[in-house]
PDB file of C-alpha atoms in Angstrom:
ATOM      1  CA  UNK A 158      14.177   7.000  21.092  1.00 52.00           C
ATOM      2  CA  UNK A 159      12.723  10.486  21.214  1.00 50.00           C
ATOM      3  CA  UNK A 160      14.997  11.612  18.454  1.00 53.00           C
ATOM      4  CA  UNK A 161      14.390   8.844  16.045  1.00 43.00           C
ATOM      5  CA  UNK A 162      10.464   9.463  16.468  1.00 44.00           C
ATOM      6  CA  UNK A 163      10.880  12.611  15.711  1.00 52.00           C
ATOM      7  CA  UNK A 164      13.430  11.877  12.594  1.00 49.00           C
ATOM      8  CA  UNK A 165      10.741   9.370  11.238  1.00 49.00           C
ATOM      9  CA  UNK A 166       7.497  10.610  12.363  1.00 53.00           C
ATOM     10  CA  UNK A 167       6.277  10.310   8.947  1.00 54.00           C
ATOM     11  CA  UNK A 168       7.204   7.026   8.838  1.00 53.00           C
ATOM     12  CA  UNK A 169       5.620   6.232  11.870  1.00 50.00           C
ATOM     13  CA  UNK A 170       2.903   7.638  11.514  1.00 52.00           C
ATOM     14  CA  UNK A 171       2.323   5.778   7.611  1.00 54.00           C
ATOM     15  CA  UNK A 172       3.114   2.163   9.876  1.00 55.00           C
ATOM     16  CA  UNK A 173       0.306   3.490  11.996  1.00 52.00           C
ATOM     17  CA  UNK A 174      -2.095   3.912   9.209  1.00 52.00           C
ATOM     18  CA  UNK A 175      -1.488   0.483   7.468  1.00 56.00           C
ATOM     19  CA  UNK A 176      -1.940  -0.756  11.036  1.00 59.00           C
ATOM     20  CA  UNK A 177      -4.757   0.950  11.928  1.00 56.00           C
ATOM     21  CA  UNK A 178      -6.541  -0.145   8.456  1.00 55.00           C
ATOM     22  CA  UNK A 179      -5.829  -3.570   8.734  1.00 57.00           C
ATOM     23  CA  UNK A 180      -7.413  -3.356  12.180  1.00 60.00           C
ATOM     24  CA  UNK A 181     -10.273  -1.937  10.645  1.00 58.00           C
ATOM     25  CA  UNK A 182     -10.468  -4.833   8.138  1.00 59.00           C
ATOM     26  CA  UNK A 183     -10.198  -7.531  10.620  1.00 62.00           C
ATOM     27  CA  UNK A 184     -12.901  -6.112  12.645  1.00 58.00           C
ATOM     28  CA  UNK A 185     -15.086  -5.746   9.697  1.00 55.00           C
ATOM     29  CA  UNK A 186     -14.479  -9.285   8.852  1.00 58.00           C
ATOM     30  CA  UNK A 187     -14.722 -10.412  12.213  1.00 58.00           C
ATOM     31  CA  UNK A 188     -18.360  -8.769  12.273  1.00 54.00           C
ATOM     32  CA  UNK A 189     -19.276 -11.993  10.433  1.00 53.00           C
ATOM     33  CA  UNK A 190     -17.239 -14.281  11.919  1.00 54.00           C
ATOM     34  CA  UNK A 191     -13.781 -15.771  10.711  1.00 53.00           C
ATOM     35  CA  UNK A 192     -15.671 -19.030   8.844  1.00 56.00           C
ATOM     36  CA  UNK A 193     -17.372 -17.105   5.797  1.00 58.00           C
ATOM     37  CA  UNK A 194     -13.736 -15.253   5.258  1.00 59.00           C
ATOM     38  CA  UNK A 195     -11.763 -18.945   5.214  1.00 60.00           C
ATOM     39  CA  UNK A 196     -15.251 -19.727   3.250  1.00 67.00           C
ATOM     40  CA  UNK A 197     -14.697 -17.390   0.545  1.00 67.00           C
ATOM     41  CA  UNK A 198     -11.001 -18.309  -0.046  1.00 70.00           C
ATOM     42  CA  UNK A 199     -11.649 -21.971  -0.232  1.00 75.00           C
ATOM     43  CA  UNK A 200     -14.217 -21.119  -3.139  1.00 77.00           C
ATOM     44  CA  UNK A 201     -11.776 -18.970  -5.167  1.00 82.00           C
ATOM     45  CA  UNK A 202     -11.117 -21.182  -8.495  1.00 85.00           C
ATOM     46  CA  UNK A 203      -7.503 -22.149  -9.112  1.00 87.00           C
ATOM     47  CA  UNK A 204      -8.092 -21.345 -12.847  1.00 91.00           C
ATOM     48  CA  UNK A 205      -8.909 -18.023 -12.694  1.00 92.00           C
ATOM     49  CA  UNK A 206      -6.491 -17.368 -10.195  1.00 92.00           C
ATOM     50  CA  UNK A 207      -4.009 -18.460 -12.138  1.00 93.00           C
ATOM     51  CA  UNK A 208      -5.694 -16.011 -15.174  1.00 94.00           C
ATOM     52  CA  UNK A 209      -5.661 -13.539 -13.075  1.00 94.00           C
ATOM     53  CA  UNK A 210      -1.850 -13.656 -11.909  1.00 94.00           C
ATOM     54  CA  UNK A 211      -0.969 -13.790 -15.919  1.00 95.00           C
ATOM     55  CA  UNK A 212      -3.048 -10.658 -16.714  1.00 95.00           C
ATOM     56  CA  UNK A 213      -0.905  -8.887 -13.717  1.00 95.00           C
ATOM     57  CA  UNK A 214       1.998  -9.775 -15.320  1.00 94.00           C
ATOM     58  CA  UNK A 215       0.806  -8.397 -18.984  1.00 96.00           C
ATOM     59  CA  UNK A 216      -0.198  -5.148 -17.050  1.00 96.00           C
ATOM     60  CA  UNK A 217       3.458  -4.887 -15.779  1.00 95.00           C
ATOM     61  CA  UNK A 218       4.508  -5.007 -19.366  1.00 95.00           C
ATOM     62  CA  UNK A 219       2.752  -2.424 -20.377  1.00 96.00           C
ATOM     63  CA  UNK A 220       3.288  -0.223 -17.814  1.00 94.00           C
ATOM     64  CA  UNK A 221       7.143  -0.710 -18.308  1.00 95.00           C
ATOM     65  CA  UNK A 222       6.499   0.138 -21.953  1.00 96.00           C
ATOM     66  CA  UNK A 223       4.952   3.376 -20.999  1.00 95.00           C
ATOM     67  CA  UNK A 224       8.153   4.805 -18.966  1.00 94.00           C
ATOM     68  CA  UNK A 225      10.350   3.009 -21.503  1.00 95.00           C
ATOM     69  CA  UNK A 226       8.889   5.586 -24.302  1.00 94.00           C
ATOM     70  CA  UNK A 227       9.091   8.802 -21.966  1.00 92.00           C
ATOM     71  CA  UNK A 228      12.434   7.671 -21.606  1.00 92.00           C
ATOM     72  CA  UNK A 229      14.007   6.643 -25.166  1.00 92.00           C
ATOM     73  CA  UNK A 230      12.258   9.932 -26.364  1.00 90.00           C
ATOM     74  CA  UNK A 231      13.919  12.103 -23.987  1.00 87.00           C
ATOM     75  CA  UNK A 232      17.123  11.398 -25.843  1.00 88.00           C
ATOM     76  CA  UNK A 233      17.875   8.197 -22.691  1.00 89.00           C
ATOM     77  CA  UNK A 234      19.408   5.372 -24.395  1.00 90.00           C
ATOM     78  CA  UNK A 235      18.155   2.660 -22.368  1.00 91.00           C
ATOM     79  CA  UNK A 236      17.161  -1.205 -23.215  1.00 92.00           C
ATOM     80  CA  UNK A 237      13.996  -2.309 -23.192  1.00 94.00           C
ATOM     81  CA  UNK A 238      15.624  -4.908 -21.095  1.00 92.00           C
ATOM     82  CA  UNK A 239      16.857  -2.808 -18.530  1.00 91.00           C
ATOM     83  CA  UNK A 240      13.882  -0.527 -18.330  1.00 93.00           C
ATOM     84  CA  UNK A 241      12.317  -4.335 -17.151  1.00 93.00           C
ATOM     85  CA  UNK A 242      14.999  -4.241 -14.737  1.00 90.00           C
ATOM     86  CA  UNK A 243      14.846  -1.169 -12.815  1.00 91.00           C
ATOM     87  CA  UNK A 244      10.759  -1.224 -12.944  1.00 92.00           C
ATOM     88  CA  UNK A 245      10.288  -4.532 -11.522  1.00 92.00           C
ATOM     89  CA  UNK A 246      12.993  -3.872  -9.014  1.00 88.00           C
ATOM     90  CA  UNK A 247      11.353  -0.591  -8.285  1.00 87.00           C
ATOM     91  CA  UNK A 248       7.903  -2.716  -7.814  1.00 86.00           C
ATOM     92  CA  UNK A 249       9.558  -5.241  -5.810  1.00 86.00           C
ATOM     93  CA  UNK A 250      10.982  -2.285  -3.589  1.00 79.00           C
ATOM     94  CA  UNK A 251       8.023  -0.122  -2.857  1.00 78.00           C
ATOM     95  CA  UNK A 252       6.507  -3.687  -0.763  1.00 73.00           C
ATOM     96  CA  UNK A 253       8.926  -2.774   1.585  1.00 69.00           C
ATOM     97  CA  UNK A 254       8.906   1.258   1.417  1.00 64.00           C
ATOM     98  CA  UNK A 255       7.035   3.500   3.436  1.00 57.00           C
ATOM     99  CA  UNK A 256       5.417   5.783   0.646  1.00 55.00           C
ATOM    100  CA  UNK A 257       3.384   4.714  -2.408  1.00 54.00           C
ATOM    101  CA  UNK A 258       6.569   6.083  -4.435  1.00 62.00           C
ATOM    102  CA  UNK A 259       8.479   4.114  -3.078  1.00 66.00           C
ATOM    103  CA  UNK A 260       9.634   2.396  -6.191  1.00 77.00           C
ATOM    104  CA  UNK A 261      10.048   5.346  -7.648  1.00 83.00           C
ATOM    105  CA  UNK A 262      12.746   6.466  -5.806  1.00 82.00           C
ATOM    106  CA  UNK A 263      14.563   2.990  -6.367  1.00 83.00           C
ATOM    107  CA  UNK A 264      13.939   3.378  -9.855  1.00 88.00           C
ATOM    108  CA  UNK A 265      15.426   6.497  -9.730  1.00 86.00           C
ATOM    109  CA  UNK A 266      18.641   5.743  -7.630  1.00 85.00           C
ATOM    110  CA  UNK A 267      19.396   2.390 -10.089  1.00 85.00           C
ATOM    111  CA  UNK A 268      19.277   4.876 -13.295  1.00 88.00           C
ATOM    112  CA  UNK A 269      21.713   7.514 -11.868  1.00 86.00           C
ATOM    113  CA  UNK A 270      24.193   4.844 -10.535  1.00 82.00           C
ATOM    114  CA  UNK A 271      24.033   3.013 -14.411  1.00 83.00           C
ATOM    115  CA  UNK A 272      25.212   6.647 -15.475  1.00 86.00           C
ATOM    116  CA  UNK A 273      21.693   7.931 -17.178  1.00 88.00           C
ATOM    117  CA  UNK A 274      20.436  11.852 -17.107  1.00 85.00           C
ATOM    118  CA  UNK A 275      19.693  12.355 -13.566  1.00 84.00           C
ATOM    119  CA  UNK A 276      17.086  15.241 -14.662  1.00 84.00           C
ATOM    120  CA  UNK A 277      15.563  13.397 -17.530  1.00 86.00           C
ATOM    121  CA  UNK A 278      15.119  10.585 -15.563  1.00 88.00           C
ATOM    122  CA  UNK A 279      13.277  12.066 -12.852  1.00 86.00           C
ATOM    123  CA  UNK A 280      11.151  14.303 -15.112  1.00 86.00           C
ATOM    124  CA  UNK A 281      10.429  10.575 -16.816  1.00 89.00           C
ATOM    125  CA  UNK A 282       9.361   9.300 -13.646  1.00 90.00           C
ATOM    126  CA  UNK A 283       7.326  12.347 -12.954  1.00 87.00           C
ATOM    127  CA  UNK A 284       5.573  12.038 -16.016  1.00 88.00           C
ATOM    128  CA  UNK A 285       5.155   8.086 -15.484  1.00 91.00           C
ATOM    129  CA  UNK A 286       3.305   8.275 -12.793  1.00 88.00           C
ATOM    130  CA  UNK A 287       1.327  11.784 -14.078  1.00 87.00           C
ATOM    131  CA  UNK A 288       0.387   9.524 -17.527  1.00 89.00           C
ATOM    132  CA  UNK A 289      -0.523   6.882 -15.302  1.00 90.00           C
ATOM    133  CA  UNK A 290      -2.633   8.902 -13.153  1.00 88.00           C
ATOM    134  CA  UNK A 291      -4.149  10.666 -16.032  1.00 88.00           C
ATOM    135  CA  UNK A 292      -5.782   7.223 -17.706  1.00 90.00           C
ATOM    136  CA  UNK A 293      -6.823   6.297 -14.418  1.00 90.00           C
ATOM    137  CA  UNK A 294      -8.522   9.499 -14.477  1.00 87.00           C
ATOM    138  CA  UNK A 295     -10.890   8.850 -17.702  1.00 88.00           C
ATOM    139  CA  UNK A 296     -12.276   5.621 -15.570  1.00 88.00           C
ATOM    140  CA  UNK A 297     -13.133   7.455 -12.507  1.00 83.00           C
ATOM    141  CA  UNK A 298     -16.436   7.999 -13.692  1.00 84.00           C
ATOM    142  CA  UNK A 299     -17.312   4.228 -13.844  1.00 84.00           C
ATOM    143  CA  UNK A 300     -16.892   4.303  -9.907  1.00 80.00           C
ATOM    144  CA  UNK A 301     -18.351   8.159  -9.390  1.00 75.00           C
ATOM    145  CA  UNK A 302     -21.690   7.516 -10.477  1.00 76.00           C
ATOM    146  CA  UNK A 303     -22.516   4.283  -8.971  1.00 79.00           C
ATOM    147  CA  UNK A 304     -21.047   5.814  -6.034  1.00 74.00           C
ATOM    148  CA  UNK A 305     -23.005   9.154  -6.022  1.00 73.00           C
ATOM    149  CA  UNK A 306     -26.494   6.910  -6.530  1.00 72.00           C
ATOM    150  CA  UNK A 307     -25.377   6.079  -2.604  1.00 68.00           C
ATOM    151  CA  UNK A 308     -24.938   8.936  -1.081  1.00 62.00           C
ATOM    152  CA  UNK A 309     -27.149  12.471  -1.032  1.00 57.00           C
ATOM    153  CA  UNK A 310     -26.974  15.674  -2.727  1.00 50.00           C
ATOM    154  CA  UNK A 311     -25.495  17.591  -0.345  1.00 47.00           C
ATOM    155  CA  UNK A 312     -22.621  14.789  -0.224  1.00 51.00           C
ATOM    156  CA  UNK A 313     -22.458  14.660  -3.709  1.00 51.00           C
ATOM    157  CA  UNK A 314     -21.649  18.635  -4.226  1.00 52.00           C
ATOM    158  CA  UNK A 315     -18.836  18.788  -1.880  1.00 55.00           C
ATOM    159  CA  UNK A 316     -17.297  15.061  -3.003  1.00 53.00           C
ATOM    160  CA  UNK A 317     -17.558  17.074  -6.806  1.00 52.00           C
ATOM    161  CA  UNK A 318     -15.837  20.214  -5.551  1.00 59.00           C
ATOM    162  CA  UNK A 319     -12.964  18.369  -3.860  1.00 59.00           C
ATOM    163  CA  UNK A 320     -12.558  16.272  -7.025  1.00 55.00           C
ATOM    164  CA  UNK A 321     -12.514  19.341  -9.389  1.00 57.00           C
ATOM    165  CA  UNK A 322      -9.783  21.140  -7.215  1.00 61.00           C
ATOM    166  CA  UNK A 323      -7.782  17.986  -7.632  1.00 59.00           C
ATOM    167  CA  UNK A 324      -8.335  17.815 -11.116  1.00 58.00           C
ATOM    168  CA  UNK A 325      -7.391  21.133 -11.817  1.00 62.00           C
ATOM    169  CA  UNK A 326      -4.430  20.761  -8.882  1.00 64.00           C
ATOM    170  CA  UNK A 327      -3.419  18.058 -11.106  1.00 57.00           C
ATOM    171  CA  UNK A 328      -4.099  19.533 -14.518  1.00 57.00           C
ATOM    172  CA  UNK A 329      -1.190  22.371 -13.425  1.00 61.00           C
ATOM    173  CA  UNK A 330       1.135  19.871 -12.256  1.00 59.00           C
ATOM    174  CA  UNK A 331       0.892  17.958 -15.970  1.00 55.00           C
ATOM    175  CA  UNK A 332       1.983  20.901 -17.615  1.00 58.00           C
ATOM    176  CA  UNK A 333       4.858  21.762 -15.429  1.00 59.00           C
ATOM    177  CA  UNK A 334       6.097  18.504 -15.663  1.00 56.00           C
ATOM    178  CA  UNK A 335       5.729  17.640 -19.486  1.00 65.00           C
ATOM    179  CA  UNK A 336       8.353  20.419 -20.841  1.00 68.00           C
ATOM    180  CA  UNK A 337       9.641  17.828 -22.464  1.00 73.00           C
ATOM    181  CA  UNK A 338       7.390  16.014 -23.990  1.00 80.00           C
ATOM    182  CA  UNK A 339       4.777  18.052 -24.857  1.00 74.00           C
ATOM    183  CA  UNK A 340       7.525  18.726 -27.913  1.00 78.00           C
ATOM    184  CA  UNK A 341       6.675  15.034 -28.186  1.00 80.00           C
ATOM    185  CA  UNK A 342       3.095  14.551 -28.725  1.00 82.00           C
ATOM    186  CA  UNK A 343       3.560  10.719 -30.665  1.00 88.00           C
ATOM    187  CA  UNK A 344       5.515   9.747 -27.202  1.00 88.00           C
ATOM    188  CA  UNK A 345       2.732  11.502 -25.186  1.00 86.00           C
ATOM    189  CA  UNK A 346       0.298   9.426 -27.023  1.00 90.00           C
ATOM    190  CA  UNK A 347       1.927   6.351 -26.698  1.00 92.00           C
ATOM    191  CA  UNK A 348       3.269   6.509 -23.294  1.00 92.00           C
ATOM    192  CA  UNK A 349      -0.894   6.966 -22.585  1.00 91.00           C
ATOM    193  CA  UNK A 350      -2.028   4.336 -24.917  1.00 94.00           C
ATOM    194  CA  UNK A 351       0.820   1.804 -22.990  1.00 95.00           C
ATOM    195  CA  UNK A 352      -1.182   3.182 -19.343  1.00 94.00           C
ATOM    196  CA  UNK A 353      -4.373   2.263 -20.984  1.00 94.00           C
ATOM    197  CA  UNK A 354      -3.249  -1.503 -21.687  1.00 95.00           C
ATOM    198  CA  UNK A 355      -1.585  -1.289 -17.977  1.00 95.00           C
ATOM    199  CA  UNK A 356      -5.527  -0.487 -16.835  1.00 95.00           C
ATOM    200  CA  UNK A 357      -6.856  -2.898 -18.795  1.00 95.00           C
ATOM    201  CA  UNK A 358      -5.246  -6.133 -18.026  1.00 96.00           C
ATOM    202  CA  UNK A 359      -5.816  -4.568 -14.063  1.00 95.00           C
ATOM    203  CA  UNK A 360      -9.243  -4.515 -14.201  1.00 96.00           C
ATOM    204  CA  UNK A 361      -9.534  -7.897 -15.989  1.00 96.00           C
ATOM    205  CA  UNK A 362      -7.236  -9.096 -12.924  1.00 95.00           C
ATOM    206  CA  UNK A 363     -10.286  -8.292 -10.783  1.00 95.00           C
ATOM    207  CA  UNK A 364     -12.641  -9.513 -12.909  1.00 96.00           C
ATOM    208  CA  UNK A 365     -11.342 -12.788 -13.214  1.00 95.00           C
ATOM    209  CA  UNK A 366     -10.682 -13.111  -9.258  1.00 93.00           C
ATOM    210  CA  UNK A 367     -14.688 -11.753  -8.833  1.00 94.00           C
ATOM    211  CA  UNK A 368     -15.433 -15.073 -11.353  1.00 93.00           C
ATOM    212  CA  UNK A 369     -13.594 -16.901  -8.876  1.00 90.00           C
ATOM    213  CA  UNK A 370     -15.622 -16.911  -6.263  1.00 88.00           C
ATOM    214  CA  UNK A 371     -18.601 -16.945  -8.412  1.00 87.00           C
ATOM    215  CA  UNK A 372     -19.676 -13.454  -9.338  1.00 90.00           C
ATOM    216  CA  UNK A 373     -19.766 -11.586 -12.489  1.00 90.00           C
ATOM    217  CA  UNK A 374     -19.997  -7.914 -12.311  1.00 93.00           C
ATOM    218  CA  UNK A 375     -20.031  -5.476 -15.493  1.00 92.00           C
ATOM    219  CA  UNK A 376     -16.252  -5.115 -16.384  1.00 94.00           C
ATOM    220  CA  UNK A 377     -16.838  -1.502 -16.094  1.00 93.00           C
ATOM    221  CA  UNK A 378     -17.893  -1.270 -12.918  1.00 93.00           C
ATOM    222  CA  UNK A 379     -14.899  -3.431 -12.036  1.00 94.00           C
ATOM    223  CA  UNK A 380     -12.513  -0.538 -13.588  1.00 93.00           C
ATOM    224  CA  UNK A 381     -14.816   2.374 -11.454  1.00 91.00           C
ATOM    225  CA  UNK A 382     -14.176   0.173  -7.872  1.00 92.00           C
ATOM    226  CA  UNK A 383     -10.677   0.003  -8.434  1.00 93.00           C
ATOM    227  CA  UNK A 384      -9.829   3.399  -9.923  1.00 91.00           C
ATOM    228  CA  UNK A 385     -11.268   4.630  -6.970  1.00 89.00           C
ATOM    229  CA  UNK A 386      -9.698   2.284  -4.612  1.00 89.00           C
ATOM    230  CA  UNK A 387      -6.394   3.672  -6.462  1.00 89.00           C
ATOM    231  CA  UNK A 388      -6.685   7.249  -5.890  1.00 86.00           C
ATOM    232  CA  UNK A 389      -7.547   6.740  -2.568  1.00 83.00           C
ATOM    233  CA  UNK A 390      -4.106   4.696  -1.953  1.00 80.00           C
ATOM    234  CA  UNK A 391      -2.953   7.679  -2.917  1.00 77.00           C
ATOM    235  CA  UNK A 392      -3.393   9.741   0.117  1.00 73.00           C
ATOM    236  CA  UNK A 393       0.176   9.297   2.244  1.00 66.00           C
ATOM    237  CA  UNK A 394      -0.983   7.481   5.241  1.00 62.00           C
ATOM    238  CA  UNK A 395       0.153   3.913   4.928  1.00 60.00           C
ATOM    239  CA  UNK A 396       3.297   1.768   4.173  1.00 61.00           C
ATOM    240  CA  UNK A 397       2.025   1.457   0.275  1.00 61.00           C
ATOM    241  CA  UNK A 398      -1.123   1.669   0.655  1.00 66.00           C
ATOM    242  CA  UNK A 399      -1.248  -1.858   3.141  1.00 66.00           C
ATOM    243  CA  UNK A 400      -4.340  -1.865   4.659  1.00 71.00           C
ATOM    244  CA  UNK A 401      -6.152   1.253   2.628  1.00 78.00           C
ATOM    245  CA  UNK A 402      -6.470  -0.287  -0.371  1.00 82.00           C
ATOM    246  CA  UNK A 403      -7.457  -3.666   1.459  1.00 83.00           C
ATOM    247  CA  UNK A 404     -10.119  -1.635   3.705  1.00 84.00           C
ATOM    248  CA  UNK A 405     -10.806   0.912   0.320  1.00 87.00           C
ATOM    249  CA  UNK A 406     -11.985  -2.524  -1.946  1.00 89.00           C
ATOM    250  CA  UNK A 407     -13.587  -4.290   0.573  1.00 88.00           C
ATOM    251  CA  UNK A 408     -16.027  -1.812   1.240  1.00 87.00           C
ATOM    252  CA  UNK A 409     -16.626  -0.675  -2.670  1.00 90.00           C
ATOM    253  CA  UNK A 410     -17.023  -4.349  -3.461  1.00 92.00           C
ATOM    254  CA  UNK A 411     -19.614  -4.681  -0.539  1.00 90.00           C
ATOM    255  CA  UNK A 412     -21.535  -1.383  -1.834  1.00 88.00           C
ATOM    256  CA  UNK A 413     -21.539  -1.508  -4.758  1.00 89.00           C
ATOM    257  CA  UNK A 414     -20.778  -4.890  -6.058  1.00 89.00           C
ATOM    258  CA  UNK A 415     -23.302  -6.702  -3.863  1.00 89.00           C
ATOM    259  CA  UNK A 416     -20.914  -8.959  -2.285  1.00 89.00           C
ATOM    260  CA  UNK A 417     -20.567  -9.959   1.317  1.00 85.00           C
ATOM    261  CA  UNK A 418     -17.809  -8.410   3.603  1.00 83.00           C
ATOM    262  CA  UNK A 419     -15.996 -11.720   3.252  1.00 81.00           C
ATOM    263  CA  UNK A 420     -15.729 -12.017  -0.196  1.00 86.00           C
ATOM    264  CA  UNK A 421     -14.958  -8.270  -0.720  1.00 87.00           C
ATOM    265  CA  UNK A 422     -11.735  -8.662   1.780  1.00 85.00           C
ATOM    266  CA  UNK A 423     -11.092 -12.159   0.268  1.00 86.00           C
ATOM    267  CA  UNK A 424     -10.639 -10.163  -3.202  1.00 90.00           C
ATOM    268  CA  UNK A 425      -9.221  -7.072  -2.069  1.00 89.00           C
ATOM    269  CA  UNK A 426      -6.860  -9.312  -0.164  1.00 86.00           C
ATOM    270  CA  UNK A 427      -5.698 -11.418  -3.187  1.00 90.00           C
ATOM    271  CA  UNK A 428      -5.193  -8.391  -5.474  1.00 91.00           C
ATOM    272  CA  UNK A 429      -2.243  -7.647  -2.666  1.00 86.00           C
ATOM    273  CA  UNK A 430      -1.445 -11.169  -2.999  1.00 87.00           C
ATOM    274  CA  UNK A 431      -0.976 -11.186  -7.075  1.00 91.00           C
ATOM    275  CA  UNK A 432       0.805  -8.013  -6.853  1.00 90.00           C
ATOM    276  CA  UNK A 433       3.584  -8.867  -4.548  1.00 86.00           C
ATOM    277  CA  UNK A 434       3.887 -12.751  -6.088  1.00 89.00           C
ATOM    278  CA  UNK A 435       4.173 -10.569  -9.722  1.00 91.00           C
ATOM    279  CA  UNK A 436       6.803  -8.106  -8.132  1.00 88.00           C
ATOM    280  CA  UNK A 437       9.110 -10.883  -7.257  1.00 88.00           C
ATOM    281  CA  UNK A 438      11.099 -10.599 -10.511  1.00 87.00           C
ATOM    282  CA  UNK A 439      12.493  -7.699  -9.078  1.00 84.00           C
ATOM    283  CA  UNK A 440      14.376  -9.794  -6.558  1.00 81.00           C
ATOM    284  CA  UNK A 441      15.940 -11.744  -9.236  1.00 82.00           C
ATOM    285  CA  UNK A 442      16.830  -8.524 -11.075  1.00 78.00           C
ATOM    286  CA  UNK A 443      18.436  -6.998  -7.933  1.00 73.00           C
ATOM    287  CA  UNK A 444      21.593  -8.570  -8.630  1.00 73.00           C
ATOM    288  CA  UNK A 445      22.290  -8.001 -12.303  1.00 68.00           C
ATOM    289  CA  UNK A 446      21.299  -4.172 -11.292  1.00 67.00           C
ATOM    290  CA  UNK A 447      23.702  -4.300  -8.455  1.00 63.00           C
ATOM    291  CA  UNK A 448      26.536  -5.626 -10.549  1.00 65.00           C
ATOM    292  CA  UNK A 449      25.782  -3.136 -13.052  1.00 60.00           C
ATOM    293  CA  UNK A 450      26.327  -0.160 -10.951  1.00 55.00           C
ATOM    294  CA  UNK A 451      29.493  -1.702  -9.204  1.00 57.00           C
ATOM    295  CA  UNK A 452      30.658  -2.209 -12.865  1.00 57.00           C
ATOM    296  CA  UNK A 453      30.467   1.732 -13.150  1.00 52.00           C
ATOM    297  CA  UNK A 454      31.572   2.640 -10.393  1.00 47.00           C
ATOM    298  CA  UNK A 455      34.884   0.905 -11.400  1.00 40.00           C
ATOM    299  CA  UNK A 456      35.067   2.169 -14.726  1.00 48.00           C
ATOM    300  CA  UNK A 457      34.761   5.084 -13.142  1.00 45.00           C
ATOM    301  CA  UNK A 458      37.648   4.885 -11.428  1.00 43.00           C
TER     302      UNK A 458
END
């Protein structure tokens, strides 16, 4: 038992964190009682659930068609088709995987066995999620400033100085991953355009669950809350982000949306909702992927 800790401490110690959050949450919610939470779901609208679960999907799309152009530029001869198939099964994956790159990794693994460029494809992936990161980048301000009117000055200067190391931190990374592309600027461009669309159709996800239940919030301050809800699910200490991003919305929608505790976890908790019912593809995909690389394998033989 002692040796297994040890093995997967980081592991552990992730499960911990997602507990540990949603612990957090519960009490949080439990500060106002259990009704108002069961309150706040019973008021969210059908319809704009429902809009809000299409404009997932749409953001899927174009976040496939942003690693689908890293990759067909790179020289990868891939289908659009199966790009859909190894991203949605890398989406479905990462529900169950212990890091937020979880998916990644899947993604990753299905490529190599279906006999594509093992160091393309994990530059690609690098870059993916570097793209990605980049566009959520330009609407960080949108949640900085409302969130800086909050706090004090002193606050504010070392919150700006941690966020400029990071930038530049991540600034250096970008160009040591985009050797490739940066030969490549039209695939560049469009890979970031496709991460913009991705961002887009997020943010309108929120939006329409906020209408839901009845409140209508600038659209742009919708795309600040959950940019910064996003980079903070990016800080390894949870089973993809369960819990963080939960506890991360509920109290940006509470501060600086105006709502009540309930209705910020009701939301935060139905954005989890909509993105594992719009991952679920990848558990029909599974199979044809699966097939795919056992078809390989015995043509490699």
């Amino acid at each position: 038992m002692i040796n297994w800790l040890s093995k997967n401490r980081q592991t552990v110690a992730r499960g911990f964190g997602s507990v540990l959050a949603l612990v957090l949450l519960a009490v949080l919610i439990q500060e106002q009682g259990d009704g108002e939470l069961f309150s706040a779901f019973r008021r969210v609208s059908p319809g704009y659930f429902g809009l809000a679960l299409v404009v997932l999907l749409v953001s899927r799309l174009f976040a496939i068609l942003r690693w689908h152009i890293l990759l067909r530029s790179a020289g990868v001869k891939i289908s659009f088709l199966r790009s859909v198939e190894l991203t949605f099964t890398g989406n479905f994956s990462s529900n169950f995987l212990p890091t937020t790159i979880g998916g990644d990794v899947v993604r990753l693994t299905g490529a190599m066995q279906l006999g594509y460029d093992r160091a393309i494809c994990l530059a690609s992936l690098v870059v993916d999620r570097l793209v990605g990161m980049a566009g959520m980048a330009l609407a960080l301000p949108f949640g900085l400033v409302p969130l800086f009117a909050l706090s004090n000055g002193a606050a504010q200067s070392a919150a700006f100085s941690a966020l400029l190391q990071k930038g530049m931190d991540f600034v250096r990374r970008t160009f040591e991953s985009l050797s490739i592309w940066l030969k490549k600027p039209s695939a560049l461009f469009g890979s970031l355009l496709a991460t913009l669309g991705n961002q887009a159709f997020i943010y309108l996800m929120v939006y329409f669950l906020l209408l839901g239940i009845g409140h209508r919030l600038s659209f742009w301050l919708v795309a600040g809350m959950y940019t910064l809800s996003y980079f903070v699910t990016l800080i390894p200490i949870s089973i993809n982000g369960l819990g963080v991003q939960e506890l991360s919305m509920t109290f940006l929608l509470t501060s600086l949306g105006g709502l009540t505790e309930s209705e910020s976890a009701t939301v935060a908790v139905l954005v989890r909702i909509i993105f594992l019912i719009t991952s679920l593809p990848g558990a029909y995909f599974l199979p044809s992927i699966l097939a795919a690389m056992n078809s390989k394998e015995v043509d490699e033989r």
